[in-house]
PDB file of C-alpha atoms in Angstrom:
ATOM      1  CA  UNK A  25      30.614  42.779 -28.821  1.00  0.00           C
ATOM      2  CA  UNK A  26      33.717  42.723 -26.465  1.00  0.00           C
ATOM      3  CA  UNK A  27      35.658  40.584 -29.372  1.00  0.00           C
ATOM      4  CA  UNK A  28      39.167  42.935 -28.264  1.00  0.00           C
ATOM      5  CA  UNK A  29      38.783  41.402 -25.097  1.00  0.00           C
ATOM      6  CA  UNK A  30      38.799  37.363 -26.036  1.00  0.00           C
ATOM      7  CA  UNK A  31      42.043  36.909 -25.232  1.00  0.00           C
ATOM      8  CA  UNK A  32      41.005  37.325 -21.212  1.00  0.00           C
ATOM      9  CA  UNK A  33      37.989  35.323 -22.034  1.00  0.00           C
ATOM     10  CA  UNK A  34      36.933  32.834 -23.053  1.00  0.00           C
ATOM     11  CA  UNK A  35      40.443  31.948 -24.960  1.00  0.00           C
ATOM     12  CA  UNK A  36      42.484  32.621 -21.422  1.00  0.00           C
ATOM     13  CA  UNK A  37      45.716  33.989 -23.673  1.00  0.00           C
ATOM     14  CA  UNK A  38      46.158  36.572 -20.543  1.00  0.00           C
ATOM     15  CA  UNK A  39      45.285  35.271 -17.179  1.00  0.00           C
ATOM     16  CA  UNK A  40      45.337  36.976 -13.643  1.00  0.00           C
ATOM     17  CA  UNK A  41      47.721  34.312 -12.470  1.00  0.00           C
ATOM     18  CA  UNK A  42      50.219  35.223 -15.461  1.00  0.00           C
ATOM     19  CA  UNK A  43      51.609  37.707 -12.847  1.00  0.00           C
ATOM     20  CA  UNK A  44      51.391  41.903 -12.747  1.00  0.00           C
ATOM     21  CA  UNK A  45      51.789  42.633 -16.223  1.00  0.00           C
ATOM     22  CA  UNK A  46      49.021  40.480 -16.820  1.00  0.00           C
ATOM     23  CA  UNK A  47      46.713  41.972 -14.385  1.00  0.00           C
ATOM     24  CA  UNK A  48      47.439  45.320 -15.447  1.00  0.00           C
ATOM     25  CA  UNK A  49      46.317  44.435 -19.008  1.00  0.00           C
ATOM     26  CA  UNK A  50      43.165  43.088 -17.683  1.00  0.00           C
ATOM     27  CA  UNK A  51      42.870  46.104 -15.294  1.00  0.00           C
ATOM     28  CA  UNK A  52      42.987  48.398 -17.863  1.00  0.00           C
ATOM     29  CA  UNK A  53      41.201  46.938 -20.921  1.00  0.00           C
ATOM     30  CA  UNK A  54      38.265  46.172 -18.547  1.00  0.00           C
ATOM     31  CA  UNK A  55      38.791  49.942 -17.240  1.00  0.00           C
ATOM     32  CA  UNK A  56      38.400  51.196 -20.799  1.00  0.00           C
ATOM     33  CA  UNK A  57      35.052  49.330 -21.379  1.00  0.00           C
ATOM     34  CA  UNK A  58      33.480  50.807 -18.281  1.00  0.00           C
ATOM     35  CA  UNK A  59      34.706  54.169 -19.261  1.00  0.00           C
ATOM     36  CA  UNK A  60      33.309  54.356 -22.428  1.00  0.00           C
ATOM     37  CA  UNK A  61      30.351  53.282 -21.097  1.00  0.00           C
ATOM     38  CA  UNK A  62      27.056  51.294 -22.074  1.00  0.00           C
ATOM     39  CA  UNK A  63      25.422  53.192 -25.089  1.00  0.00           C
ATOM     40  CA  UNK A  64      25.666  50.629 -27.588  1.00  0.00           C
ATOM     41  CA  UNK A  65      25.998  47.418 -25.548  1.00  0.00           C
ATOM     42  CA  UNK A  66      23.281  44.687 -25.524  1.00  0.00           C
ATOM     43  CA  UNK A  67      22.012  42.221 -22.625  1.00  0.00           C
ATOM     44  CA  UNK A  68      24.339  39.785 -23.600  1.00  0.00           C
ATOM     45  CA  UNK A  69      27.334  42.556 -23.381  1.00  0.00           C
ATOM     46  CA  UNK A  70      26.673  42.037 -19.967  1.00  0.00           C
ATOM     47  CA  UNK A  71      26.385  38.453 -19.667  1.00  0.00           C
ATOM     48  CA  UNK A  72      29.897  38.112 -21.192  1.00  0.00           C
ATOM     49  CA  UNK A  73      31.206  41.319 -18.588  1.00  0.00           C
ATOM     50  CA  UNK A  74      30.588  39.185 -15.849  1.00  0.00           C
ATOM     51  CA  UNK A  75      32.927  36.425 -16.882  1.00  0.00           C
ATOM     52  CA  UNK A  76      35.809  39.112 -17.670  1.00  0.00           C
ATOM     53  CA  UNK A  77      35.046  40.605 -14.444  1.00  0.00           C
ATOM     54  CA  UNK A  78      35.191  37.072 -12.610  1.00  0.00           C
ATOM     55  CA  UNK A  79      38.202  36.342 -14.229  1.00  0.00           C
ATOM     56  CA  UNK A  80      39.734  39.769 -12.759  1.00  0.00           C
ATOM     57  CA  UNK A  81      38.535  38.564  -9.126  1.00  0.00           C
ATOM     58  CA  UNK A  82      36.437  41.429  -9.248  1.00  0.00           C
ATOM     59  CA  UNK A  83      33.411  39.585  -7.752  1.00  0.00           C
ATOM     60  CA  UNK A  84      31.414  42.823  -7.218  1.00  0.00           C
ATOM     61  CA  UNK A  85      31.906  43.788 -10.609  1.00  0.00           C
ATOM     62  CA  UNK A  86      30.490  40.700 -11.858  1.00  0.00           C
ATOM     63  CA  UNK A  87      27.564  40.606  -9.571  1.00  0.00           C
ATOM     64  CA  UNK A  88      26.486  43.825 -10.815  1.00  0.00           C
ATOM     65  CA  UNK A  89      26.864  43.025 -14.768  1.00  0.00           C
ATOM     66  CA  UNK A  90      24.689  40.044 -14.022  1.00  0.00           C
ATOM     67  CA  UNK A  91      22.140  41.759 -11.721  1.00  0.00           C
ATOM     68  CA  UNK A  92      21.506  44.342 -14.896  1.00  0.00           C
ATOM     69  CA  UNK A  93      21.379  41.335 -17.364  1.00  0.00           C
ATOM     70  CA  UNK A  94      18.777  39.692 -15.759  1.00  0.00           C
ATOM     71  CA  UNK A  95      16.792  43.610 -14.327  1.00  0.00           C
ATOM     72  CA  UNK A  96      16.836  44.965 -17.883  1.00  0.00           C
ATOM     73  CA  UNK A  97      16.989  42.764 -20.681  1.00  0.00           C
ATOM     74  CA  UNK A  98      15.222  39.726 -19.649  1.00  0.00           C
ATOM     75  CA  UNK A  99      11.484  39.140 -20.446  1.00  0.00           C
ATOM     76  CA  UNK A 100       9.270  37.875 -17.589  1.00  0.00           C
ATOM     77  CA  UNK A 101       9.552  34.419 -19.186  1.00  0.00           C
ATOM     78  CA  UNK A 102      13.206  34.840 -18.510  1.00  0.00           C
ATOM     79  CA  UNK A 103      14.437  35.278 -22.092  1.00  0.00           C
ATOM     80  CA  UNK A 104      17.370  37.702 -23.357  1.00  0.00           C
ATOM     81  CA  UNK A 105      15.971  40.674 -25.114  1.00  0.00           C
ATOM     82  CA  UNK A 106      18.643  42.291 -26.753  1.00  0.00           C
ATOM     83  CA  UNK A 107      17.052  45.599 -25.427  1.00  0.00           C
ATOM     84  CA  UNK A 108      17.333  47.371 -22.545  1.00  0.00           C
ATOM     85  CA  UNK A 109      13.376  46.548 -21.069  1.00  0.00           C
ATOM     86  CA  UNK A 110      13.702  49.681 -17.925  1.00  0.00           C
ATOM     87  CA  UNK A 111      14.650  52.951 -19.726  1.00  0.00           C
ATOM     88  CA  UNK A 112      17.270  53.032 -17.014  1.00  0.00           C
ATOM     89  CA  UNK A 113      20.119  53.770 -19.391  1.00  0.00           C
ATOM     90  CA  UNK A 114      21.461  50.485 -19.574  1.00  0.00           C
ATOM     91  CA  UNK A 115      22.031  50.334 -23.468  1.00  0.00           C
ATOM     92  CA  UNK A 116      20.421  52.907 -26.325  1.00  0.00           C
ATOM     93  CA  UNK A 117      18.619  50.609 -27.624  1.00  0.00           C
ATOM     94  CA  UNK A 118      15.062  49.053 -26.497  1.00  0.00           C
ATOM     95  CA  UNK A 119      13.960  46.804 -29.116  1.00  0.00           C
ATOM     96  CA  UNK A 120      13.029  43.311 -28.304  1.00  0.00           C
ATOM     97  CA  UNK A 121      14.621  40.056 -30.496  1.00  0.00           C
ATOM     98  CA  UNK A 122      15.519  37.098 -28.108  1.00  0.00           C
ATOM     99  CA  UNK A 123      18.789  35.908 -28.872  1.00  0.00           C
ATOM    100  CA  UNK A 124      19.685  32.498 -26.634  1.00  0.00           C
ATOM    101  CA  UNK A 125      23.269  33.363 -26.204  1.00  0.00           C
ATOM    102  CA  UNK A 126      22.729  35.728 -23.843  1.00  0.00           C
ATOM    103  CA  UNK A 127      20.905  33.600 -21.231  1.00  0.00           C
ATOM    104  CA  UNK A 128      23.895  30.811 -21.981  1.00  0.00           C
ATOM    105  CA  UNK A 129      27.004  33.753 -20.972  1.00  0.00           C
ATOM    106  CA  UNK A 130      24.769  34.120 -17.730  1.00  0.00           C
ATOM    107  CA  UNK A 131      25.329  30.798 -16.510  1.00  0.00           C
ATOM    108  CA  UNK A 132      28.636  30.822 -17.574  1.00  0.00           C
ATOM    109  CA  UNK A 133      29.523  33.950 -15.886  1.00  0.00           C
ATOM    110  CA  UNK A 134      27.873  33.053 -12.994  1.00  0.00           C
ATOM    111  CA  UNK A 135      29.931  29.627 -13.148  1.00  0.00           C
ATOM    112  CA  UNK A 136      33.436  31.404 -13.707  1.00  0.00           C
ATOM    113  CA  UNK A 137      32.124  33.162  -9.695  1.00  0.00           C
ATOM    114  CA  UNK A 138      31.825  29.747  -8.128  1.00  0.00           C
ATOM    115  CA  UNK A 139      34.665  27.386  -9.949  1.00  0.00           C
ATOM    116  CA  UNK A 140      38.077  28.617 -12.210  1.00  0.00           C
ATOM    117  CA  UNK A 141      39.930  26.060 -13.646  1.00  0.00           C
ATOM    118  CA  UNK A 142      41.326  27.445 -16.596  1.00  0.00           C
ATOM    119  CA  UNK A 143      44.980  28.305 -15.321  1.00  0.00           C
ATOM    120  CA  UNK A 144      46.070  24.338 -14.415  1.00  0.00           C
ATOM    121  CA  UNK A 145      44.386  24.739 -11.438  1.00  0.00           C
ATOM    122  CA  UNK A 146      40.661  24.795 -10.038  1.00  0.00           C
ATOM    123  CA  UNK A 147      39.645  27.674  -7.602  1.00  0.00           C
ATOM    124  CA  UNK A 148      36.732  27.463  -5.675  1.00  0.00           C
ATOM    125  CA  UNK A 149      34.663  30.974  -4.961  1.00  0.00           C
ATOM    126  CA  UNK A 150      37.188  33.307  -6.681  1.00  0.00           C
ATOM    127  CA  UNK A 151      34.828  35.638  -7.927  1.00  0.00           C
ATOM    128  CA  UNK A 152      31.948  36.410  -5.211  1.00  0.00           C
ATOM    129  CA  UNK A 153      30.622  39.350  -3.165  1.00  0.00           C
ATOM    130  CA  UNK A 154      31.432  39.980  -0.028  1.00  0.00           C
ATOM    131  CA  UNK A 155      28.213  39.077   0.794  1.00  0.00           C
ATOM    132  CA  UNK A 156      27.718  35.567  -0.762  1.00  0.00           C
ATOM    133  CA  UNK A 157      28.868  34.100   2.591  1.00  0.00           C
ATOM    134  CA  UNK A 158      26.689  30.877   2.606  1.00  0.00           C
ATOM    135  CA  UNK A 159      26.401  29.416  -0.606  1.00  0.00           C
ATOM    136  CA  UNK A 160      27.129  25.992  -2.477  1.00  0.00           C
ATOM    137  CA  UNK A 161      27.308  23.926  -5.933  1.00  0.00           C
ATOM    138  CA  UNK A 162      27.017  20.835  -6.900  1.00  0.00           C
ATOM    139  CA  UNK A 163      29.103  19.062  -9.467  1.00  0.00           C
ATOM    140  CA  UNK A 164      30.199  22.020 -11.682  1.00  0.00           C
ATOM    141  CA  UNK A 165      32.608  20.809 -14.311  1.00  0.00           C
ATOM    142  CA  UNK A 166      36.232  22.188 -14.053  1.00  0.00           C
ATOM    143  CA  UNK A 167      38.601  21.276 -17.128  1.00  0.00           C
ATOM    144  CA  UNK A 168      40.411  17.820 -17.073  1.00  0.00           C
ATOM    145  CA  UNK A 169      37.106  16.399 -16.832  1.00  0.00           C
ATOM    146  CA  UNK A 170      36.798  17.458 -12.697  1.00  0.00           C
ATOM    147  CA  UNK A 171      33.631  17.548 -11.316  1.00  0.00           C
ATOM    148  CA  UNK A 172      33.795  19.996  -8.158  1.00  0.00           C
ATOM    149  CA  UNK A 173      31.097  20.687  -5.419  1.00  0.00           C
ATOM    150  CA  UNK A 174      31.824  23.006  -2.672  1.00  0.00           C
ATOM    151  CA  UNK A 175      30.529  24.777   0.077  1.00  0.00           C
ATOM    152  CA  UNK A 176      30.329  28.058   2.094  1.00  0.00           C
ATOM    153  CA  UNK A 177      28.861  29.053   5.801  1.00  0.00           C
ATOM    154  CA  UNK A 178      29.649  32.558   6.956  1.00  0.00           C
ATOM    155  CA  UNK A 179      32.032  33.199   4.612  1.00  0.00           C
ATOM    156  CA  UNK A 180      34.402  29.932   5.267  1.00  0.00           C
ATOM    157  CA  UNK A 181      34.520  27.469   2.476  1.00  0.00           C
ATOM    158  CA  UNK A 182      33.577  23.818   4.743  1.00  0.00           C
ATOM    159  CA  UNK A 183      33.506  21.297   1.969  1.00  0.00           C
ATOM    160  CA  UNK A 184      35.045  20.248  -0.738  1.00  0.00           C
ATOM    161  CA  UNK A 185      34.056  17.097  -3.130  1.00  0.00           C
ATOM    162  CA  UNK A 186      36.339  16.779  -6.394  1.00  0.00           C
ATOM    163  CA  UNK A 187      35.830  13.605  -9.137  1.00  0.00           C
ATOM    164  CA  UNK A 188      37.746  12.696 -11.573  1.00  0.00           C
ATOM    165  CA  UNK A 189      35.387  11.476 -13.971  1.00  0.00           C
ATOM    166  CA  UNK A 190      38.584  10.092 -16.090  1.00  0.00           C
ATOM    167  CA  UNK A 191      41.122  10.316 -13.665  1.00  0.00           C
ATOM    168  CA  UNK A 192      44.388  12.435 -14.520  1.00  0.00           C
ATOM    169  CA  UNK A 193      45.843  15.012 -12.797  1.00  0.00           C
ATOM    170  CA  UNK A 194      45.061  18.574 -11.329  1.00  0.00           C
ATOM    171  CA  UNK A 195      45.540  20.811  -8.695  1.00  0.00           C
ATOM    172  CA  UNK A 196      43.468  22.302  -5.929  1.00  0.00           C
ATOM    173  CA  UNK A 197      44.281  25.919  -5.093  1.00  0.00           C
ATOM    174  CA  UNK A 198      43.496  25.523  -1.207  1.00  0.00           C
ATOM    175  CA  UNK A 199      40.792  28.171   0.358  1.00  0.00           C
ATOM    176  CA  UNK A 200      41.233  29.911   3.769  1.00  0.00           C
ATOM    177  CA  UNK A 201      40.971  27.724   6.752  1.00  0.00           C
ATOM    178  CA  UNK A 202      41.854  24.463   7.354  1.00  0.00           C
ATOM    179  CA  UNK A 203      40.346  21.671   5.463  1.00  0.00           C
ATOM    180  CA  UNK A 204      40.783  17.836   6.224  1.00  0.00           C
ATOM    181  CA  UNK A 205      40.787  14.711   3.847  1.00  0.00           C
ATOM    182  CA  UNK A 206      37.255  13.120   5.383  1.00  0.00           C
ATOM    183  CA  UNK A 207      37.489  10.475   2.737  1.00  0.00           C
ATOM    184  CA  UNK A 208      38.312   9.355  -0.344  1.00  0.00           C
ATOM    185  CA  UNK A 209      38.754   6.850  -3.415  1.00  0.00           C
ATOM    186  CA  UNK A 210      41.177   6.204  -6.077  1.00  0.00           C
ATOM    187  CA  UNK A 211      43.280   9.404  -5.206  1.00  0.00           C
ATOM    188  CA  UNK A 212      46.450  10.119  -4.281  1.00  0.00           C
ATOM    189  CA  UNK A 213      47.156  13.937  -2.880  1.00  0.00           C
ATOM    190  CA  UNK A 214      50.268  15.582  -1.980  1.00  0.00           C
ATOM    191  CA  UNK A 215      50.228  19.063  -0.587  1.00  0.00           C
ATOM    192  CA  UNK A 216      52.153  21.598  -1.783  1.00  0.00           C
ATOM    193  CA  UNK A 217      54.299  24.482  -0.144  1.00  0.00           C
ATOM    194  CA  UNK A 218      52.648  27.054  -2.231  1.00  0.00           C
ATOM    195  CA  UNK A 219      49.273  26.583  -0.674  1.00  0.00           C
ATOM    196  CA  UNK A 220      47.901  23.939  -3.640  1.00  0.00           C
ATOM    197  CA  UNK A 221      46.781  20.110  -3.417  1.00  0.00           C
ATOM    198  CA  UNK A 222      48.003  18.095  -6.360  1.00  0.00           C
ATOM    199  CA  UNK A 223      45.727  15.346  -7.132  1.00  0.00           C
ATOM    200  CA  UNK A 224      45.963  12.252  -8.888  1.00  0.00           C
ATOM    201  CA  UNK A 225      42.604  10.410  -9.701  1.00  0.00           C
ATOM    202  CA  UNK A 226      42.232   7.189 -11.425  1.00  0.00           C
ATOM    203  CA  UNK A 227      39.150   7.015 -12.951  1.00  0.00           C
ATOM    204  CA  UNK A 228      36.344   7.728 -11.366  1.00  0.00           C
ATOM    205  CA  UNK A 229      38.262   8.589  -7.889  1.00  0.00           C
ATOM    206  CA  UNK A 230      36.916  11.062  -5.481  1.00  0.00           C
ATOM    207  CA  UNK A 231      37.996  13.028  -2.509  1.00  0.00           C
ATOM    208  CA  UNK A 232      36.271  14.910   0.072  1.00  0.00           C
ATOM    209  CA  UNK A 233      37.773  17.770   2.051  1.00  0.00           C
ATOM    210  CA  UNK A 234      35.903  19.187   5.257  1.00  0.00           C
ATOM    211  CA  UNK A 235      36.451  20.996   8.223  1.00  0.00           C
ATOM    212  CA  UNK A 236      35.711  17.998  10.506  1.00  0.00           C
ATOM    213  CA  UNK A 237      37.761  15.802  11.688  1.00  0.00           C
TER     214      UNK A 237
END
């Protein structure tokens, strides 16, 4: 259990985008864990890493929590066995009770790689390998009540689709590259200086973004 560490996630008391004290809290805590190392951790101890290491940008980091989740303490049926399954040295123990939680914090930390939302803002992608350069989602939900879809080709983010299933406001932290307004519906933007798109939605207003023209 990583209950210390709630604060980072999933309560968001210390975010990355609180500034350098911030991210040296996060550096360090998260430093700690992997120090101490995996003796007594279970699969779901690494279902939950993943989302603390997305949160620290550390999309490598969470990549790897999730590849061992799913290697060593998944059935073939693709249930969480608390267990590590390999004898690779992933946890001390190896016993087998399925506990659903574990398969739920793998979604979730692969869905805090693809979409952030929970600093007043929604970032797209700010958690992935280097090497997840073509990729895409469809309608993940961001908070406010935002559903986002986005993609990637060779590493350049080319769309962007944002709802706003009750309309309100948010902001769009902008990726690199240039992206257009292609179309849109009961929105109002106004870009910002600081490389964000404020958006206000009535309900059920949309927006697409794209490279084209």
């Amino acid at each position: 259990h990583l209950s210390h560490m709630m604060a980072i996630h999933p309560l968001s008391l210390i975010n990355w985008e609180d500034g350098e004290a911030a991210r040296t809290i996060i550096r360090n805590t998260i430093a700690q864990l992997d120090s101490i190392g995996p003796g007594n951790w279970m699969g779901y101890t690494y279902a939950w890493l993943a989302s603390l290491k997305a949160r620290a940008k550390d999309g490598e980091g969470a990549a790897k929590a999730l590849s061992i989740f799913a290697k060593a303490f998944c059935s073939v049926n693709s249930f969480h066995l608390n267990g590590d399954q390999t004898s690779l040295g992933y946890s001390t123990a190896h016993y087998r009770p399925f506990t659903l939680e574990g398969n739920f914090a793998f979604a979730a930390g692969l869905q805090e790689m693809l979409l952030q939302s929970y600093a007043g803002h929604i970032s797209i992608f700010p958690a992935i390998p280097e090497s997840w350069t073509t990729l895409s989602f469809d309608q993940l939900r961001a908070e406010g009540a935002f559903l986002v879809s986005a993609k990637m080709a060779n590493g350049i983010v080319t769309t962007i689709k944002i709802v706003g299933e009750k309309g309100g406001q948010t902001r769009l932290k902008l990726p690199p590259g240039k992206l257009n307004t292609l179309s849109s519906k009961g929105i109002e933007t106004t870009n910002q200086e600081d490389g964000f798109l404020s958006i206000n939605a009535s309900p059920g207003g949309w927006i697409l973004l794209g490279s084209g023209q």
